[in-house]
Amino acid sequence: MKQSIPLLLLLPWSLNSWAQTSLNTIEVHGISEPANAEQQSHDQADLERNASGFTLGDYLEHLPLVNSASYGQGVGQPVIRGQTGYRVKILNNDQQTTDLSGMGADHAVAVMPKAAKRIELLKGPASLLYGAQSGGTIRVIDRFNDDLLPQPGLAGKVYGSGSTNNQATQLGAGATVANESISLELDGHRQSVGDYQDGQGNRIRFSDSWSQQVQAIAGYQQNDWLIKAFISDLEMDYGIPNGSDKASRINLQQQRFGIKSLHNLQGEFLERVQLDLQYTDYLHDETEGGSADGLFGLESFAANIKLDAHYDHWLASFLFGYQQQTLQVCHEHGACQDFSVASRTGNNTSLSVKPIGGGFNLPYFHGHPMPDTQTQSFTLGSHFEGEFSAGLLSLGAYIELRELKPDSKNIQENWLMPSAPTENIDYADPDFYRSQTDSALSLSIGWQQPLTQRLTSQSSLSYIERLPSSEELLWNGNHHATQTYIMGKRDLTKERSLTLDWDLSYQTQNTHTNLNLFVTEFSDFIYQTPLRDSQGHEIKDPDHNNTVWQTLQADARFYGLGLQQDWQIGRWQQADWTLRQQADWIRGQLKDGENLPRIPPMSYQVSLQQQSAHWFNQLSFKQVFKANQLERYETPTQGYQWLSAYSRYQTRALGLDAEFWFKADNLLNQQARNHLSYLKDTAPLIGRQLSAGIELRF
């Protein structure tokens, strides 16, 4: 199928005058002012309406230039403008999520989006207040972020839902009690998902998942001073349908505690001071056939001080941060119930290290894949915004100072590096586990300018420096869940990128069209690729026959465009009708012209919405085109059509606000594959599924 921008996107322009003349006796509701392109905020309920699953990636993948890298039903990592992992920062209550989703494609983001209040996407100068990622920042926000206590009184909600195909169920409840100065909020969410069937009726084994979260938030407010504290417990358990005969599973547990103090100063310059302290204890284990083969632990403490100020027509925010993390990893067949310290005999047993075949003479290791590692970082983020000339100028800066301290106490003796090569094996240098201190500086400038009464331009230029993660530097070992052997690279340099981002917004009384163009130039782009011999055959590790992936750096480029349009058709039968269209196109290449793997294929989606006093109905159609811009050894992925429907009825009875909803996904029962997924062949997307639910609020 020819990949071109659908002509339907231009339809409202051609029909604009017709709509105004033919519907001149009908009340037409104007579209709200265009939002700041740097900061997009979305209500959790609106995102859930379009989600075909329960992961963060599922919630966001229908947004412009956003996709989800699925790994079964338990994992959906957000991909923004073709970038994911360490290039997308995910914040939970304004602290970076301390999960290990960046380490592996099979690791879930430790966030239950159902428990969120809203989710924001930040790019350009606005994102540099919180971090420096070329893909941008995702803020997952719940009531802990609110700057005010809940309304006095008692409020609450209960909800439940069920689905066909994967037999999914969702249950949850929340309650809030507050007066003028004290509040307490409690909520809990639980979801269970069974194995699903694809579009051809095949059951995908080990694709089930289960998760639950409970959270409590307490608040106290006195005049201009607010203090809040929260405690949260999250657990996820999910299968990885990677084609193995043995069930590969991951069980994730995360406990979080936090307190914040906010003081509204109402001063001449300084408006507000906020202090945040958060502690996170993260642990997940990986089993294969019930054998405890892997264990990952990450303990984190973070402290932030945020200052908000103003001067004349300028607003400024500063965020001073400190974070300390301790990472531990175990890989030992059936022996990873806890973390261990390796024995030391004092003998030089390095001769027992096996080389990887294919003539590469690289040392192969079957023990713990990386040392225990402690990371300390100091950060300063800032964001300025104000009127300048006839437009709006925004500036952002982010500075990071990081100290990395590897501790090889858990590394087996036969892997400790000798001072000289042995048997022609190219060992790393003797101080492979050395400590190191690095710094990074990122800058961004943005400009919003009205060109005409209806046309607005917003652009930004961002220079981002990213320090290599400890996993990219130090990992060397098997990853059973992904059936790969990953080799990090100790001498990686920091990754640099320069992004030019341009949004053009056109708005009339009943249409709003937004065009986004971007290009990101990378210097020393960090990526992984299979190690191959001179004939192009993948090199396998000597014990598991898993593909060996090496970590490399090279210059690269990402570029693309997104086009979105909302057209309020008019009012008919006491309901407002809206047509929404969207098209995305992204490319990613190394500077030598080689395509990067797993780049999202072009897509187009259109939805028709009807909204009245009690009803909201939506019919959506998405065309994902064939993925044929491929890396040299990558296989193409066929395109597919995804038809979905959603209907909601809201009413009030017996003192309760009631909401009943129905949703249908993949109505055409297409055999659909996610090109971004490592499991696109073993775990196609879900077949036809019907869901229904109810929510009661008081």
XYZ file of C-alpha atoms in Angstrom:
698
model
C 0.000 0.000 0.000
C 1.324 3.417 -0.901
C 2.493 5.321 2.178
C 1.282 8.889 1.733
C -0.516 11.381 3.931
C -4.228 10.545 3.596
C -6.202 13.141 1.652
C -8.963 12.874 4.238
C -6.857 15.090 6.492
C -7.491 17.980 4.120
C -11.244 17.445 4.005
C -12.260 19.913 6.746
C -10.442 22.762 4.994
C -12.407 22.115 1.814
C -15.685 21.742 3.725
C -15.105 24.566 6.189
C -17.174 27.119 4.289
C -19.899 24.538 3.638
C -20.150 23.762 7.352
C -20.531 27.420 8.242
C -23.250 28.068 5.645
C -25.181 24.800 5.825
C -25.163 24.657 9.615
C -25.670 28.349 10.285
C -28.857 27.672 12.284
C -27.078 25.222 14.578
C -25.097 26.193 17.657
C -21.435 25.434 16.960
C -19.154 25.074 19.974
C -15.744 26.636 19.448
C -12.551 24.705 20.002
C -10.413 25.700 22.979
C -7.204 27.624 22.558
C -4.306 25.481 21.317
C -2.278 23.974 24.126
C 1.385 24.619 24.662
C 3.171 22.110 22.415
C 5.950 21.743 25.008
C 3.559 20.461 27.675
C 0.608 18.219 26.805
C -1.656 17.135 29.662
C -4.132 14.260 29.351
C -6.704 13.027 31.853
C -6.306 9.405 32.839
C -9.918 8.639 31.895
C -9.461 10.019 28.368
C -6.320 7.937 27.834
C -7.952 4.783 29.199
C -10.836 5.160 26.753
C -8.473 4.603 23.815
C -6.195 2.027 25.458
C -6.344 -1.587 24.296
C -4.439 -2.798 27.381
C -3.355 -1.811 30.880
C 0.282 -0.698 30.459
C 1.625 2.844 30.229
C 2.473 2.250 26.577
C -1.111 1.121 25.909
C -2.436 4.343 27.432
C -0.218 6.618 25.338
C 0.204 4.888 21.964
C -2.718 6.673 20.266
C -1.125 10.105 20.863
C 0.809 11.842 18.049
C 4.293 10.360 17.458
C 3.906 7.982 20.427
C 4.007 4.172 20.178
C 4.247 1.223 22.532
C 6.957 -1.459 22.465
C 4.935 -4.415 23.724
C 6.362 -7.551 25.291
C 3.174 -9.462 25.846
C 0.346 -8.041 27.963
C 2.525 -7.201 30.971
C 4.981 -4.845 29.252
C 4.294 -1.817 27.096
C 7.172 0.653 27.075
C 6.361 4.118 25.663
C 8.236 5.030 22.462
C 8.310 8.760 21.683
C 9.430 9.862 18.206
C 11.095 6.484 17.724
C 13.023 6.615 21.012
C 12.538 4.625 24.198
C 14.432 3.257 27.188
C 16.944 5.683 28.649
C 15.999 8.380 26.123
C 12.528 8.780 27.649
C 12.346 9.808 31.308
C 9.285 8.581 33.198
C 8.402 10.471 36.372
C 6.035 9.204 39.044
C 5.031 12.118 41.290
C 7.964 14.087 39.839
C 10.573 11.495 40.840
C 12.157 9.283 38.210
C 10.686 5.793 38.267
C 13.231 3.521 39.889
C 12.388 0.457 37.851
C 14.651 -1.305 35.369
C 12.530 -0.844 32.244
C 15.442 0.859 30.493
C 17.644 -2.191 31.056
C 15.579 -4.689 29.083
C 12.652 -4.771 26.679
C 10.912 -7.346 28.897
C 10.996 -5.152 32.020
C 7.724 -3.431 32.828
C 7.445 0.231 33.725
C 6.598 0.196 37.445
C 3.524 2.369 37.024
C -0.157 1.444 37.111
C -1.688 4.142 34.877
C -5.196 3.351 36.138
C -4.130 4.880 39.474
C -2.992 8.143 37.864
C -4.988 11.371 37.773
C -3.398 12.678 34.602
C -0.333 12.065 32.444
C 1.760 14.806 30.866
C 4.198 14.691 27.952
C 6.991 17.274 28.037
C 9.494 18.241 25.378
C 11.833 21.132 24.668
C 12.666 23.647 27.441
C 9.759 22.483 29.654
C 11.260 18.980 29.934
C 14.676 20.212 31.139
C 13.282 21.141 34.522
C 13.087 17.411 35.299
C 15.838 15.845 33.209
C 17.585 15.680 29.863
C 16.257 13.031 27.495
C 16.190 13.380 23.714
C 12.805 11.621 23.546
C 11.211 13.789 26.222
C 9.652 13.314 29.656
C 6.465 11.574 30.816
C 4.929 12.810 34.084
C 2.550 10.347 35.751
C 0.602 12.411 38.273
C -1.761 11.408 41.068
C -3.337 13.384 43.924
C -0.033 13.577 45.794
C 0.955 16.240 43.254
C -2.070 18.422 44.027
C -1.186 21.761 45.607
C -4.440 21.881 47.593
C -6.264 19.489 49.890
C -9.363 17.736 48.554
C -12.734 19.398 49.037
C -14.019 19.045 52.646
C -16.296 16.070 53.196
C -16.397 12.428 52.251
C -15.981 11.238 48.666
C -15.229 7.944 47.029
C -15.568 5.631 44.079
C -15.735 1.952 43.204
C -15.315 0.414 39.776
C -15.159 -2.917 38.052
C -14.804 -4.259 34.522
C -14.438 -7.467 32.582
C -13.229 -8.514 29.135
C -13.633 -11.396 26.745
C -10.707 -13.038 24.935
C -8.155 -12.680 27.759
C -10.747 -12.904 30.573
C -9.376 -9.690 32.094
C -10.935 -8.208 35.223
C -10.364 -4.870 36.928
C -11.509 -3.928 40.420
C -10.778 -0.817 42.418
C -11.984 1.554 45.086
C -10.960 4.833 46.628
C -12.125 7.083 49.441
C -11.239 10.596 50.576
C -12.125 12.303 53.836
C -11.099 15.892 54.505
C -11.843 19.050 56.414
C -10.353 22.504 56.017
C -6.888 21.462 57.247
C -6.536 17.645 57.229
C -7.163 15.009 54.552
C -6.735 11.272 54.108
C -7.011 9.446 50.788
C -6.968 5.671 50.292
C -7.212 3.786 47.031
C -6.528 0.347 45.671
C -6.476 -1.145 42.169
C -6.253 -4.751 41.023
C -6.254 -6.257 37.542
C -5.950 -9.844 36.361
C -5.390 -10.863 32.740
C -5.346 -14.393 31.331
C -3.685 -15.765 28.219
C -5.117 -14.143 25.111
C -5.908 -15.293 21.583
C -4.540 -13.554 18.498
C -6.488 -12.682 15.358
C -6.253 -16.265 14.100
C -7.575 -17.809 17.316
C -4.194 -19.037 18.549
C -3.755 -18.967 22.309
C -0.546 -17.142 23.274
C 0.952 -19.193 26.083
C 2.400 -17.469 29.155
C 0.867 -14.120 28.184
C -1.089 -13.700 31.421
C -0.426 -10.923 33.926
C -1.581 -9.745 37.329
C -1.003 -6.488 39.181
C -2.237 -4.524 42.142
C -1.472 -1.232 43.852
C -2.563 0.253 47.167
C -1.757 3.802 48.219
C -2.479 6.153 51.092
C -2.008 9.943 51.042
C -2.279 12.181 54.113
C -2.272 15.978 53.996
C -2.188 18.926 56.356
C -2.692 22.551 55.354
C -2.317 25.704 57.419
C -2.638 29.044 55.657
C 0.033 29.091 52.923
C 1.800 25.938 54.077
C 0.956 22.420 52.900
C 2.536 19.115 53.854
C 1.702 15.728 52.314
C 2.941 12.194 52.820
C 2.222 9.008 50.899
C 2.933 5.292 51.021
C 2.441 3.034 48.018
C 2.834 -0.682 47.364
C 2.845 -2.069 43.811
C 3.154 -5.676 42.688
C 3.124 -7.070 39.158
C 3.471 -10.628 37.939
C 3.523 -11.341 34.234
C 4.499 -14.013 31.766
C 6.819 -13.515 28.809
C 5.548 -15.373 25.720
C 8.956 -15.752 24.080
C 8.343 -19.119 22.437
C 10.073 -21.159 25.130
C 8.493 -24.392 26.339
C 9.197 -23.285 29.897
C 7.179 -20.504 31.477
C 9.291 -17.364 31.744
C 7.869 -15.025 34.374
C 8.757 -11.793 36.111
C 7.460 -10.816 39.537
C 7.916 -7.135 40.376
C 7.503 -5.546 43.801
C 7.926 -1.873 44.592
C 7.373 0.024 47.832
C 7.489 3.820 47.815
C 7.372 6.382 50.611
C 7.379 10.124 50.204
C 6.811 13.433 51.910
C 6.614 16.940 50.521
C 6.377 20.363 52.060
C 5.032 23.272 50.009
C 5.076 26.896 51.130
C 3.360 29.625 49.097
C 5.441 32.708 49.839
C 3.597 35.258 47.683
C 6.750 37.336 47.716
C 7.881 40.041 45.364
C 9.967 37.555 43.375
C 9.862 34.112 45.012
C 6.389 32.573 44.849
C 6.746 29.055 46.186
C 9.226 26.655 47.775
C 8.692 22.906 47.692
C 10.729 20.114 49.302
C 10.272 16.468 48.205
C 11.788 13.393 49.830
C 11.113 9.950 48.403
C 12.410 6.447 49.069
C 11.847 3.486 46.746
C 12.635 -0.196 47.228
C 12.319 -2.112 43.938
C 12.815 -5.850 43.470
C 11.964 -8.196 40.639
C 12.814 -11.826 40.054
C 12.870 -13.798 36.836
C 12.000 -17.475 36.735
C 12.122 -20.020 33.954
C 10.140 -23.188 34.461
C 9.866 -22.253 38.142
C 13.655 -21.965 38.542
C 14.837 -18.712 40.175
C 17.382 -17.721 37.524
C 17.528 -13.939 37.958
C 17.072 -11.298 40.624
C 17.206 -7.509 40.211
C 17.107 -4.992 43.055
C 17.215 -1.202 42.992
C 17.074 0.907 46.147
C 16.743 4.648 45.737
C 16.584 7.795 47.841
C 15.805 11.145 46.217
C 15.537 14.704 47.535
C 14.351 17.688 45.497
C 13.964 21.383 46.228
C 11.780 23.284 43.760
C 11.585 27.079 43.598
C 9.010 29.018 41.589
C 9.608 32.707 40.977
C 8.448 35.560 38.784
C 9.842 38.842 37.588
C 7.862 41.281 35.494
C 6.367 39.090 32.689
C 8.724 36.177 33.342
C 8.078 32.933 35.224
C 10.974 30.781 36.400
C 11.290 27.366 38.058
C 14.412 25.751 39.520
C 14.716 22.138 40.641
C 17.716 21.076 42.748
C 17.964 17.309 43.028
C 19.998 14.618 44.755
C 19.569 10.900 44.145
C 21.375 7.841 45.438
C 20.720 4.423 43.949
C 22.093 0.961 44.709
C 21.670 -1.678 42.000
C 22.162 -5.411 42.582
C 21.847 -8.205 40.037
C 21.932 -11.995 40.365
C 22.109 -14.578 37.588
C 22.504 -18.138 38.799
C 20.338 -21.047 37.675
C 17.949 -21.868 40.503
C 20.035 -19.961 43.064
C 18.743 -16.386 42.918
C 16.549 -16.352 46.000
C 18.866 -13.648 47.347
C 21.899 -11.576 46.363
C 25.264 -13.141 47.043
C 28.945 -12.352 47.579
C 31.347 -14.454 45.512
C 33.972 -16.554 47.244
C 37.659 -15.638 46.907
C 40.416 -18.265 46.902
C 43.271 -16.027 45.849
C 44.073 -18.283 42.896
C 44.313 -17.015 39.341
C 41.540 -19.048 37.758
C 40.996 -16.770 34.799
C 42.059 -19.521 32.389
C 38.602 -21.091 32.871
C 36.891 -18.180 31.143
C 35.399 -19.360 27.857
C 35.848 -17.310 24.707
C 32.899 -16.420 22.501
C 33.249 -18.194 19.166
C 33.430 -16.859 15.648
C 37.022 -15.710 15.958
C 36.178 -12.708 18.137
C 38.162 -13.879 21.184
C 35.815 -12.129 23.596
C 35.510 -13.517 27.120
C 32.173 -15.168 27.856
C 30.769 -15.071 31.370
C 27.954 -17.157 32.858
C 27.799 -15.631 36.339
C 26.293 -12.419 37.633
C 26.144 -10.096 34.587
C 27.248 -6.898 36.335
C 28.708 -5.718 39.640
C 26.751 -4.215 42.487
C 26.703 -0.545 41.565
C 26.054 2.596 43.568
C 25.165 5.807 41.760
C 25.037 9.292 43.243
C 23.860 12.243 41.205
C 23.379 15.954 41.774
C 21.153 17.789 39.306
C 19.943 21.299 38.624
C 17.063 21.864 36.233
C 15.574 25.199 35.266
C 12.800 26.535 33.064
C 12.106 30.161 32.150
C 9.101 31.436 30.245
C 7.965 34.945 29.419
C 6.704 37.397 26.842
C 9.322 38.668 24.458
C 8.578 40.967 21.561
C 5.295 39.652 20.086
C 5.811 36.064 21.147
C 6.524 33.732 24.055
C 10.145 32.777 24.777
C 11.087 29.730 26.850
C 14.505 28.600 28.035
C 15.626 25.427 29.754
C 18.878 24.144 31.214
C 19.843 20.935 33.008
C 23.137 20.055 34.700
C 23.985 16.591 36.051
C 26.995 15.492 38.080
C 27.163 11.719 38.576
C 29.469 9.391 40.467
C 29.409 5.684 39.562
C 30.859 3.168 42.050
C 30.933 -0.469 40.863
C 31.697 -3.113 43.517
C 32.866 -6.462 42.153
C 32.216 -8.424 45.375
C 29.438 -10.380 43.639
C 31.534 -11.209 40.549
C 32.893 -14.745 40.352
C 36.641 -15.090 40.633
C 37.124 -16.514 37.146
C 35.880 -13.258 35.653
C 38.100 -10.828 37.538
C 40.299 -9.169 34.983
C 43.975 -10.157 34.804
C 46.610 -7.591 33.986
C 47.494 -9.137 30.631
C 45.709 -11.111 27.903
C 45.553 -14.875 28.410
C 45.197 -17.385 25.580
C 44.529 -14.591 23.071
C 41.351 -13.517 24.872
C 40.948 -9.752 24.816
C 40.222 -8.984 28.453
C 39.138 -5.565 29.577
C 41.615 -3.352 31.410
C 42.536 -4.162 35.052
C 40.414 -1.298 36.401
C 37.264 -2.452 34.648
C 35.370 -1.916 37.924
C 36.815 1.515 38.564
C 34.745 4.358 39.975
C 34.147 7.317 37.724
C 32.638 10.793 37.872
C 30.933 12.360 34.863
C 28.959 15.482 34.098
C 26.437 16.498 31.472
C 24.989 19.822 30.371
C 21.798 20.264 28.338
C 20.232 23.438 26.966
C 17.030 24.269 25.122
C 15.359 27.375 23.702
C 11.781 27.626 22.488
C 9.757 30.268 20.696
C 5.983 30.586 20.236
C 4.797 33.209 17.746
C 1.339 33.979 16.340
C 1.744 34.363 12.573
C -1.851 35.354 11.866
C -5.066 35.387 13.837
C -5.487 31.660 13.144
C -1.930 30.439 12.594
C 0.608 29.926 15.410
C 4.167 28.673 15.171
C 6.056 27.068 18.054
C 9.616 25.803 17.723
C 12.464 24.662 19.960
C 16.130 23.810 19.605
C 17.527 21.417 22.223
C 21.067 20.242 22.886
C 21.005 17.147 25.121
C 23.879 15.292 26.772
C 23.091 11.838 28.190
C 25.489 9.868 30.363
C 25.673 6.125 29.611
C 23.762 4.069 32.163
C 25.578 1.659 34.457
C 23.946 -1.224 32.543
C 25.203 0.023 29.180
C 28.702 0.320 30.629
C 28.974 -2.785 32.795
C 26.481 -5.452 31.717
C 28.064 -8.627 30.392
C 25.923 -11.720 30.580
C 22.803 -13.627 29.629
C 19.294 -12.312 29.785
C 17.092 -15.395 29.813
C 13.772 -13.641 29.337
C 14.865 -12.027 26.069
C 17.024 -15.032 25.096
C 20.014 -12.784 24.433
C 23.557 -12.361 25.665
C 24.271 -8.646 26.141
C 27.766 -7.194 26.087
C 28.122 -3.676 27.469
C 31.001 -1.382 26.637
C 33.136 0.074 29.399
C 34.549 3.008 27.437
C 31.268 4.481 26.201
C 31.268 8.261 25.980
C 28.268 10.442 26.705
C 25.631 10.615 24.010
C 24.911 14.032 22.491
C 21.905 15.074 20.462
C 20.605 18.223 18.799
C 16.843 18.377 18.153
C 14.942 20.894 16.067
C 11.230 20.672 16.811
C 8.573 22.739 15.022
C 4.801 22.855 15.580
C 2.431 24.750 13.302
C -1.090 25.187 14.648
C -4.033 26.382 12.510
C -7.342 27.099 14.208
C -10.763 28.209 12.992
C -14.119 28.324 14.726
C -14.626 24.594 14.335
C -11.250 23.097 13.340
C -7.870 22.764 14.993
C -4.984 21.363 12.943
C -1.466 20.791 14.263
C 1.593 19.824 12.219
C 4.756 18.704 14.016
C 8.120 18.273 12.299
C 11.268 17.165 14.096
C 14.825 16.108 13.387
C 17.304 14.814 15.971
C 20.999 14.521 15.167
C 22.923 12.163 17.467
C 26.635 12.118 18.097
C 27.879 8.855 19.676
C 24.403 7.303 19.670
C 24.395 4.224 21.942
C 22.668 1.160 20.523
C 22.798 -2.626 20.556
C 23.085 -4.920 17.568
C 23.678 -8.677 17.151
C 27.307 -9.730 16.805
C 27.809 -11.385 13.403
C 30.551 -13.225 11.589
C 31.896 -12.309 8.151
C 29.011 -14.191 6.475
C 26.402 -12.255 8.478
C 25.490 -15.157 10.767
C 24.612 -14.315 14.366
C 27.172 -15.347 16.971
C 25.752 -17.468 19.803
C 26.937 -17.852 23.382
C 28.539 -21.231 24.160
C 26.092 -22.390 26.865
C 22.576 -21.258 25.890
C 22.908 -20.722 22.137
C 21.504 -17.212 22.635
C 22.359 -14.415 20.205
C 25.206 -12.193 21.399
C 24.326 -8.486 21.298
C 27.118 -5.928 21.413
C 26.827 -2.307 22.541
C 28.168 0.226 20.037
C 28.265 3.957 19.391
C 27.810 5.779 16.102
C 26.312 8.989 14.755
C 22.601 8.703 13.975
C 19.560 10.699 12.914
C 15.827 10.529 13.759
C 13.288 12.591 11.867
C 9.587 12.569 11.156
C 6.273 14.365 11.164
C 2.933 14.131 12.871
C -0.324 15.675 11.662
C -3.422 15.876 13.862
C -6.763 17.539 13.239
C -9.963 17.988 15.237
C -13.052 19.076 13.325
C -16.229 19.886 15.194
C -18.750 18.947 12.515
C -21.690 20.484 14.330
C -24.636 19.677 16.564
C -27.291 17.162 15.560
C -29.938 15.334 17.599
C -28.841 17.268 20.725
C -25.301 15.920 20.434
C -21.953 17.391 19.377
C -20.155 15.540 16.567
C -16.371 15.662 16.176
C -14.040 14.109 13.615
C -10.426 13.527 14.685
C -7.643 12.485 12.309
C -3.968 11.776 12.833
C -1.015 10.620 10.714
C 2.522 9.759 11.897
C 5.724 9.077 9.967
C 9.145 8.445 11.588
C 12.554 7.391 10.316
C 15.736 6.438 12.188
C 19.137 5.863 10.570
C 22.797 5.661 11.348
C 24.851 8.301 9.576
C 26.276 5.656 7.234
C 22.747 5.220 5.845
C 21.931 1.978 7.669
C 18.377 1.936 9.050
C 17.971 1.488 12.778
C 15.829 -1.494 13.859
C 12.295 -1.366 15.287
C 11.391 2.095 14.018
C 7.598 2.672 14.110
C 5.970 2.277 10.692
C 3.720 4.966 9.289
C 0.182 5.042 10.678
C -3.083 6.876 10.114
C -6.097 6.932 12.419
C -9.497 8.564 12.303
C -12.268 8.653 14.885
C -15.830 9.944 14.951
C -17.117 11.141 18.325
C -20.617 11.934 19.508
C -21.213 13.622 22.859
C -24.460 14.648 24.567
C -25.564 15.327 28.124
C -25.378 11.644 29.106
C -23.690 9.825 26.238
C -20.222 9.693 24.723
C -19.720 7.417 21.702
C -16.628 6.909 19.586
C -15.781 4.804 16.551
C -12.067 4.647 15.656
C -10.131 3.177 12.770
C -6.343 2.898 12.610
C -4.245 1.838 9.631
C -0.705 0.754 10.456
C 1.274 0.423 7.235
C 3.798 -2.245 6.373
C 7.167 -1.763 8.067
C 9.653 -1.852 5.204
C 12.304 0.694 6.242
C 14.439 -1.994 7.840
C 17.819 -2.601 9.361
C 19.976 -4.902 7.227
C 18.943 -8.142 8.956
C 15.506 -7.068 10.160
C 12.401 -8.795 8.820
C 9.425 -6.757 7.508
C 6.140 -6.558 9.392
C 2.852 -6.547 7.536
C 0.428 -3.690 8.043
C -2.954 -4.085 9.676
C -6.253 -2.303 10.338
C -7.505 -1.773 13.886
C -11.190 -0.937 14.335
C -12.435 -0.097 17.819
C -15.556 1.344 19.438
C -16.339 2.932 22.784
C -19.609 3.957 24.404
C -20.211 5.571 27.799
C -23.398 6.515 29.610
C -23.341 8.814 32.657
C -26.217 9.529 35.000
C -26.965 10.423 38.600
C -29.292 8.400 40.785
C -29.735 7.785 44.530
C -27.046 10.341 45.300
C -24.440 8.560 43.154
C -22.742 9.511 39.900
C -22.843 6.368 37.786
C -20.901 5.586 34.635
C -21.451 2.550 32.422
C -19.139 1.874 29.504
C -18.578 -0.621 26.723
C -15.484 -1.020 24.552
C -14.576 -3.204 21.578
C -11.008 -3.618 20.286
C -9.838 -5.136 16.991
C -13.392 -5.602 15.753
C -12.060 -6.872 12.410
C -10.144 -9.589 14.300
C -6.973 -8.784 12.370
C -3.764 -10.764 12.796
C -1.736 -7.738 13.899
C 1.949 -7.604 14.822
C 3.795 -4.826 16.623
C 6.951 -4.038 14.640
C 8.560 -2.471 17.732
C 8.314 -5.677 19.742
C 11.071 -8.253 20.045
C 8.176 -10.725 20.268
C 6.273 -9.646 17.168
C 6.272 -13.199 15.791
C 5.702 -15.193 18.984
C 3.230 -12.742 20.533
C 1.005 -10.983 17.956
C -1.449 -8.384 19.217
C -4.725 -9.467 20.776
C -7.617 -10.542 18.582
C -11.184 -9.274 18.871
C -12.024 -8.287 22.435
C -15.145 -6.896 24.110
C -15.025 -5.124 27.477
C -17.596 -3.555 29.783
C -17.399 -1.769 33.104
C -19.107 0.355 35.712
C -17.932 3.121 38.025
C -19.859 4.649 40.927
C -18.834 7.897 42.636
C -20.189 9.678 45.675
